Coordinates of C-alpha atoms in Angstrom, one line a residue:
M1 CA -0.3 -0.2 0.5
K2 CA 1.5 3.6 -0.8
I3 CA 1.9 6.4 1.8
I4 CA -0.9 8.6 0.3
N5 CA -3.3 5.4 0.3
R6 CA -1.8 4.6 4.0
L7 CA -2.3 8.3 5.5
N8 CA -5.4 8.8 4.4
L9 CA -7.0 5.6 5.5
I10 CA -5.0 7.1 9.0
I11 CA -7.0 10.3 8.3
V12 CA -10.2 8.5 7.8
I13 CA -10.1 6.7 11.5
L14 CA -9.2 10.0 12.7
F15 CA -12.4 11.5 11.6
I16 CA -14.2 9.0 12.4
A17 CA -13.0 8.4 15.7
V18 CA -13.4 12.3 16.4
T19 CA -17.0 12.0 14.8
I20 CA -17.8 8.4 17.5
L21 CA -16.6 10.9 20.7
F22 CA -18.3 13.9 19.6
A23 CA -21.7 11.5 18.9
V24 CA -20.7 10.3 22.4
I25 CA -20.3 13.2 24.3
L26 CA -23.4 14.8 23.1
T27 CA -26.0 11.6 23.8
N28 CA -24.0 12.3 27.7
S29 CA -24.7 15.0 27.9
N30 CA -29.0 14.8 26.3
T31 CA -28.7 11.9 28.6
I32 CA -27.5 13.6 32.0
T33 CA -29.1 17.1 30.6
K34 CA -32.9 15.2 30.1
E35 CA -31.9 13.3 34.0
N36 CA -31.6 16.3 36.0
R37 CA -34.5 17.6 34.4
T38 CA -36.4 15.0 36.2
H39 CA -34.4 15.9 39.5
L40 CA -35.1 19.2 39.5
L41 CA -38.7 17.8 39.7
F42 CA -38.7 16.0 41.2
H43 CA -37.9 17.9 43.7
E44 CA -39.5 20.5 43.6
I45 CA -42.3 18.4 43.7
Y46 CA -40.4 17.0 46.7
K47 CA -40.4 20.7 48.0
G48 CA -44.1 22.1 47.4
V49 CA -45.3 18.5 48.5
T50 CA -43.1 20.0 52.5
E51 CA -44.0 23.0 52.0
L52 CA -47.6 21.5 51.9
D53 CA -46.7 19.6 54.9
L54 CA -45.3 22.6 57.0
I55 CA -49.7 25.1 55.6
K56 CA -51.4 21.7 57.0
Y57 CA -49.7 21.9 59.9
D58 CA -49.9 24.5 60.6
Y59 CA -53.7 24.1 60.0
L60 CA -54.0 22.5 62.3
L61 CA -53.0 23.7 65.0
H62 CA -54.9 27.5 64.5
H63 CA -57.2 27.4 62.4
E64 CA -56.4 30.3 61.1
K65 CA -57.9 31.2 58.0
R66 CA -55.0 33.1 56.0
M67 CA -53.8 29.4 56.4
E68 CA -56.1 28.0 54.2
Q69 CA -55.6 30.3 52.0
Q70 CA -52.3 29.9 51.2
W71 CA -53.1 26.1 51.8
N72 CA -55.3 26.3 48.4
M73 CA -52.7 28.6 46.9
K74 CA -50.3 26.0 47.0
Y75 CA -52.5 23.3 46.6
K76 CA -53.2 25.1 43.4
S77 CA -49.4 25.5 42.4
L78 CA -48.0 21.3 43.0
M79 CA -51.1 20.5 41.8
N80 CA -50.0 22.7 38.1
L81 CA -46.5 22.0 38.4
I82 CA -47.7 18.5 38.7
N83 CA -49.4 18.3 35.8
A84 CA -47.3 20.1 33.7
A85 CA -45.3 17.2 33.9
E86 CA -48.1 14.4 34.2
K87 CA -46.1 12.3 31.0
E88 CA -44.3 10.8 33.5
E89 CA -45.7 7.7 35.3
A90 CA -44.4 8.4 38.9
V91 CA -46.3 12.1 38.4
K92 CA -49.4 9.8 37.7
S93 CA -49.0 8.2 41.5
I94 CA -48.2 11.0 42.9
K95 CA -51.1 13.5 41.4
A96 CA -54.2 10.6 42.3
D97 CA -52.9 10.9 46.1
L98 CA -52.6 14.5 46.3
V99 CA -57.1 14.7 45.5
V100 CA -56.9 12.5 47.8
F101 CA -55.2 14.7 50.2
G102 CA -56.4 17.2 48.9
N103 CA -60.8 16.3 49.6
K104 CA -59.3 15.2 52.4
F105 CA -57.8 19.0 52.7
S106 CA -61.6 20.4 52.0
Q107 CA -63.2 17.8 54.8
V108 CA -62.0 18.6 58.0
I109 CA -61.7 22.9 57.4
E110 CA -65.9 21.8 56.7
N111 CA -65.8 19.8 59.6
Y112 CA -64.2 22.4 61.5
E113 CA -66.8 25.1 60.5
K114 CA -69.1 23.0 61.6
K115 CA -68.6 22.5 64.1
Q116 CA -67.4 26.6 65.6
K117 CA -70.9 26.7 64.5
L118 CA -72.5 24.4 67.4
I119 CA -70.8 25.3 69.7
Q120 CA -72.1 29.5 68.7
E121 CA -75.1 27.9 67.7
E122 CA -74.6 26.5 72.2
A123 CA -76.0 22.6 69.9
S124 CA -76.4 19.6 72.3
E125 CA -72.9 18.5 73.5
R126 CA -73.9 14.7 72.2
E127 CA -73.8 16.6 68.2
I128 CA -70.6 18.5 69.8
N129 CA -68.8 15.3 70.8
S130 CA -70.1 13.6 67.8
A131 CA -68.4 16.6 65.8
L132 CA -65.1 16.2 67.6
L133 CA -65.2 12.7 67.0
I134 CA -66.2 13.3 63.1
E135 CA -62.1 15.3 63.3
K136 CA -60.3 13.6 65.0
E137 CA -61.2 10.5 62.8
L138 CA -60.6 13.0 59.7
V139 CA -57.9 14.7 61.1
T140 CA -56.1 10.1 61.4
Q141 CA -56.4 10.4 58.1
L142 CA -55.8 13.5 56.7
L143 CA -52.0 13.1 59.0
I144 CA -51.5 9.2 57.9
K145 CA -52.4 10.5 53.3
S146 CA -49.7 13.1 54.5
H147 CA -46.4 10.5 55.4
S148 CA -48.1 8.5 52.5
I149 CA -47.0 11.5 50.2
F150 CA -44.0 12.7 51.8
S151 CA -42.8 9.5 52.1
E152 CA -43.6 8.8 48.2
C153 CA -41.7 12.7 47.4
A154 CA -38.7 11.7 49.2
L155 CA -37.9 8.3 47.8
L156 CA -38.3 10.0 43.8
A157 CA -36.7 12.7 44.3
E158 CA -33.9 10.3 45.8
N159 CA -33.9 7.7 43.3
A160 CA -33.9 11.2 41.0
H161 CA -30.7 12.0 42.0
N162 CA -29.2 9.0 42.7
R163 CA -29.8 8.0 38.5
A164 CA -28.1 11.7 37.7
V165 CA -25.6 11.1 39.4
K166 CA -24.5 7.7 38.3
I167 CA -25.3 8.8 35.1
S168 CA -23.2 11.5 34.7
K169 CA -20.8 8.4 36.6
L170 CA -20.7 6.2 33.6
S171 CA -20.6 9.0 31.0
T172 CA -16.9 10.0 31.8
I173 CA -15.9 6.3 31.7
I174 CA -17.4 6.1 28.4
T175 CA -16.1 10.0 27.4
F176 CA -12.3 8.4 28.7
M177 CA -12.8 4.8 27.6
I178 CA -13.5 6.1 24.2
M179 CA -11.0 8.5 24.6
I180 CA -7.9 5.8 25.2
F181 CA -9.4 4.1 22.7
F182 CA -8.8 6.8 20.2
I183 CA -5.6 7.4 21.4
L184 CA -4.2 4.4 21.3
S185 CA -5.4 3.5 18.0
I186 CA -3.7 6.3 16.4
I187 CA -0.6 5.1 18.0
I188 CA -0.7 1.9 16.3
L189 CA -1.4 2.6 13.1
L190 CA 1.7 4.9 13.0
F191 CA 3.0 2.2 14.7
L192 CA 3.1 -0.3 11.8
V193 CA 3.7 3.0 9.3
S194 CA 6.4 3.8 10.5
R195 CA 7.8 -0.3 9.5
S196 CA 8.2 1.3 5.8
I197 CA 8.9 4.3 5.5
S198 CA 12.4 6.5 6.0
K199 CA 13.6 9.1 9.1
P200 CA 10.9 11.6 8.7
L201 CA 8.6 8.9 9.5
N202 CA 10.1 8.0 12.9
K203 CA 10.3 11.5 14.2
L204 CA 6.5 11.1 13.4
K205 CA 5.9 8.9 15.2
Q206 CA 7.8 10.3 18.8
G207 CA 6.0 13.6 18.0
I208 CA 3.2 11.0 18.9
E209 CA 4.7 10.0 21.6
I210 CA 4.8 13.0 23.2
V211 CA 1.5 13.8 22.3
S212 CA 0.4 9.8 24.0
K213 CA 1.2 10.6 27.6
G214 CA -0.4 13.8 27.3
N215 CA 0.9 17.1 26.3
F216 CA -1.5 18.8 23.1
E217 CA -0.1 21.7 22.6
H218 CA 2.9 19.4 21.3
Q219 CA 2.9 20.2 17.4
I220 CA 4.7 18.1 14.7
E221 CA 7.7 19.9 12.9
I222 CA 8.0 17.8 9.3
V223 CA 8.6 21.0 6.5
S224 CA 8.3 18.3 3.0
K225 CA 5.4 18.5 1.5
D226 CA 5.5 15.1 0.5
E227 CA 3.0 12.6 2.3
L228 CA 4.4 12.5 5.5
G229 CA 4.3 16.5 5.5
D230 CA 0.1 16.4 4.1
F231 CA -0.3 13.3 7.6
A232 CA 1.5 15.4 9.6
S233 CA -0.2 18.6 8.7
A234 CA -3.5 16.3 9.3
F235 CA -2.1 14.6 12.7
N236 CA -1.8 18.0 14.2
Q237 CA -5.0 19.2 13.6
A238 CA -6.1 16.2 14.1
I239 CA -4.4 16.8 17.6
V240 CA -6.2 21.3 18.3
S241 CA -9.6 18.7 17.7
L242 CA -8.2 16.1 20.7
K243 CA -7.3 19.3 23.1
E244 CA -11.2 20.3 22.0
A245 CA -12.8 17.9 23.3
T246 CA -10.9 17.7 26.7
A247 CA -11.6 21.3 26.9
S248 CA -16.0 20.1 26.4
R249 CA -15.1 17.6 29.5
D250 CA -13.0 19.5 31.5
E251 CA -16.2 22.0 31.0
L252 CA -18.8 18.7 31.7
N253 CA -17.4 17.5 34.8
K254 CA -17.2 21.7 36.4
E255 CA -20.8 22.2 35.5
I256 CA -22.0 18.3 37.5
V257 CA -19.7 19.4 40.6
E258 CA -22.3 23.0 40.5
R259 CA -24.5 20.8 40.1
K260 CA -24.2 18.8 42.9
K261 CA -22.9 22.3 45.3
L262 CA -26.6 24.0 44.4
E263 CA -28.1 20.1 45.2
E264 CA -26.4 20.4 48.6
K265 CA -27.5 24.5 48.5
L266 CA -31.1 23.4 48.8
K267 CA -30.9 21.1 50.5
K268 CA -29.8 22.9 53.4
L269 CA -32.3 25.7 52.4
A270 CA -34.9 23.4 52.6
H271 CA -33.4 21.7 56.5
F272 CA -32.7 25.4 57.7
D273 CA -34.5 28.5 58.4
A274 CA -33.5 31.3 55.7
L275 CA -33.4 34.1 58.7
T276 CA -31.7 32.9 61.5
G277 CA -29.6 30.0 60.7
C278 CA -31.5 28.0 62.4
C279 CA -33.7 24.5 62.6
S280 CA -37.3 24.7 59.8
R281 CA -39.9 23.9 61.5
G282 CA -40.0 20.0 59.1
Y283 CA -37.2 20.1 60.1
G284 CA -37.2 20.2 63.7
L285 CA -40.2 18.1 63.7
S286 CA -37.8 15.0 62.1
L287 CA -35.6 16.1 64.9
L288 CA -38.0 15.9 68.0
E289 CA -38.5 12.2 66.2
Q290 CA -35.6 11.3 66.4
Q291 CA -34.7 12.0 70.6
I292 CA -38.4 10.4 71.1
K293 CA -37.3 7.2 69.4
N294 CA -34.2 7.6 71.2
A295 CA -35.8 8.5 74.3
K296 CA -37.9 5.7 73.8
R297 CA -35.3 3.2 74.3
K298 CA -33.7 4.5 77.4
K299 CA -36.1 5.5 79.3
T300 CA -35.1 9.2 79.4
P301 CA -37.6 12.7 79.0
I302 CA -37.8 15.2 76.5
L303 CA -38.4 18.6 77.8
L304 CA -39.4 21.3 74.9
L305 CA -40.1 24.8 75.3
Y306 CA -42.7 26.8 73.6
L307 CA -41.2 30.5 73.6
D308 CA -43.0 33.7 71.6
V309 CA -41.6 37.0 71.8
D310 CA -43.9 39.4 73.6
N311 CA -45.3 42.3 71.3
F312 CA -44.2 41.2 68.5
K313 CA -46.9 42.6 66.1
Y314 CA -46.4 46.0 68.1
I315 CA -41.7 45.9 67.1
N316 CA -43.5 45.0 62.9
D317 CA -45.6 48.2 62.4
T318 CA -43.7 50.3 65.0
F319 CA -40.5 49.9 63.7
G320 CA -41.1 47.9 60.1
H321 CA -39.8 44.4 59.0
Q322 CA -36.6 44.8 58.6
E323 CA -36.4 46.0 62.6
G324 CA -38.7 43.2 63.5
D325 CA -36.4 39.9 61.6
K326 CA -33.9 41.8 64.0
V327 CA -35.0 40.8 66.7
L328 CA -35.9 37.3 64.9
K329 CA -32.1 37.0 64.5
E330 CA -31.0 38.0 68.0
A331 CA -33.7 35.8 69.8
V332 CA -31.3 32.4 67.9
K333 CA -28.7 34.2 69.0
L334 CA -29.4 34.2 73.0
F335 CA -30.6 31.2 72.8
K336 CA -27.7 29.5 70.8
S337 CA -25.3 31.1 73.6
T338 CA -27.7 29.7 76.0
L339 CA -28.6 25.9 75.1
R340 CA -26.1 22.8 75.5
E341 CA -25.2 22.0 71.5
V342 CA -27.3 18.9 72.3
D343 CA -30.0 20.9 72.3
I344 CA -32.6 21.9 69.5
I345 CA -33.9 25.5 67.7
C346 CA -36.4 25.2 65.8
R347 CA -38.0 28.3 64.3
L348 CA -41.8 26.1 64.1
G349 CA -43.3 29.7 61.6
G350 CA -43.4 33.8 63.0
D351 CA -41.9 34.5 65.8
E352 CA -42.9 30.9 67.9
F353 CA -40.1 28.8 68.3
L354 CA -39.7 25.5 69.7
L355 CA -37.1 24.7 72.5
I356 CA -36.3 20.6 72.0
F357 CA -34.0 19.7 75.3
P358 CA -32.5 15.2 75.2
E359 CA -32.6 14.1 78.8
N360 CA -34.0 17.2 80.5
S361 CA -37.0 17.2 83.7
P362 CA -39.4 19.2 84.8
D363 CA -36.8 20.0 87.5
E364 CA -34.4 22.2 85.1
I365 CA -37.2 24.1 83.6
P366 CA -36.3 26.8 86.0
I367 CA -32.8 26.9 85.6
I368 CA -32.9 27.3 82.1
K369 CA -35.6 29.9 82.3
K370 CA -33.4 31.1 85.1
R371 CA -30.6 31.7 82.5
L372 CA -32.4 32.7 78.9
N373 CA -33.7 35.7 81.4
K374 CA -30.4 36.2 82.5
N375 CA -28.8 35.9 78.9
L376 CA -32.3 37.8 78.3
E377 CA -31.4 41.4 80.2
K378 CA -27.3 41.3 79.1
L379 CA -28.7 41.2 75.5
N380 CA -31.0 43.7 76.1
Q381 CA -28.5 46.3 77.8
T382 CA -25.7 45.5 75.1
L383 CA -28.6 46.7 72.0
N384 CA -30.3 49.3 73.6
R385 CA -32.9 48.7 71.2
P386 CA -36.4 51.2 71.9
C387 CA -37.7 48.2 71.9
K388 CA -37.4 45.0 74.4
I389 CA -37.3 41.8 74.0
D390 CA -38.7 39.2 76.3
F391 CA -40.4 36.3 75.9
S392 CA -44.7 34.3 76.7
I393 CA -42.8 30.5 77.5
G394 CA -44.7 26.8 78.1
F395 CA -43.5 24.4 78.2
S396 CA -44.6 20.0 78.3
V397 CA -42.6 17.2 78.9
Y398 CA -42.0 13.6 76.6
D399 CA -42.6 11.1 79.5
P400 CA -41.8 7.1 78.8
A401 CA -44.0 5.3 80.7
N402 CA -46.7 7.8 79.5
P403 CA -46.0 8.7 75.9
Q404 CA -47.4 11.8 73.1
T405 CA -48.0 12.1 70.0
I406 CA -45.7 15.4 69.1
E407 CA -48.8 16.7 68.3
R408 CA -50.4 16.6 72.0
L409 CA -46.5 18.4 72.9
I410 CA -46.7 20.8 71.2
H411 CA -50.1 22.1 72.2
L412 CA -50.0 20.9 75.6
A413 CA -46.8 23.6 75.1
D414 CA -49.0 26.7 73.0
Q415 CA -51.3 26.2 75.1
K416 CA -49.1 26.9 78.5
M417 CA -47.2 29.7 76.7
Y418 CA -50.6 31.4 76.3
E419 CA -51.1 31.2 79.9
D420 CA -47.9 33.4 80.8
K421 CA -48.4 35.0 77.7
S422 CA -51.9 35.8 79.1
K423 CA -50.8 36.1 82.8
K424 CA -48.2 39.4 81.8
K425 CA -50.5 41.1 80.1
N426 CA -52.9 41.0 83.5
E427 CA -49.4 42.0 85.8
N428 CA -49.4 44.7 83.6

């Protein structure tokens, strides 16, 4: 075979290899983009379900009209998101569960309004108790369905994330293997050609060995205008293409790293309150659930303190919401400086906080209040603001010997907090 034919053969192989390499990279990129889009979709659905769950708990605790409106808005927004992505099989199951969930929530609202009407009309105790039993059953069904949807969405989001990471790793491995095969193919072909040509081709071979070690800046210097010169020129162009392909792979890896950082950031936002940095409601309650499991195993109590910032509405209305935000931030700083590292600070919403003290009994309440009041007095003196920070505090205790639900524990602490707030108002 003539040299020109051999060189033409090498050029064709180079072209095919580069084409295959770019085709594989493009295919992998499209696959990664699709999986990341699916992952982001399920993450948005999971985030929406989490927010819907938080609003549900707020309504069950306070039964305020605005919470019902917030729930309806969030439910409609979530259903629109699901309808737009209904081509995903997994979304159909979530949609069906959400429809049931929405109906249950509507039944809870309707029964609550019916119960309130009976109370206002001074209906018989039997009718009121009947409405209360129905409410309890509906709330139980609502919580079960809510937990089911939350677990399903969390699993789907996690699976989508794992699938995206797996495909990304597989894509990198495939690209790397094709590049290795590409480089090795060039070396073998040029080695065969070098056996039948003169010294200039040996120089070409040396250049290939340099490139095969990763030095893509190297250029083969053959000035002859024969077949070897033409080949050297084509080879140099191929090295440029290979360098560009390597740069594209590096950009792809960089994008994957940035996406992982974004996922970690979104996870942090879901777990922690954006304003104060303490645990969010959902994350705090999940930590409390874990602590209750530990308490059952160790047979130790858990102390819960429910705190509300006094006159917070007055602070917002008089000095502005920025001042109110500063008060919330200072409150959390105060908690962190007063509590132990094992204790948990959770913002339930607005100006309400839940402090969780593992392995603490009611006997510790006076000591904790004393530390809080002492640090609070120092804080108010340091800040020297026109509005002083103060709290109304209620508490409840989880006893493994007489276990109660999380909702009941929070309700009891909330009641005692309002008793404390009423007592302060009467004293003033």
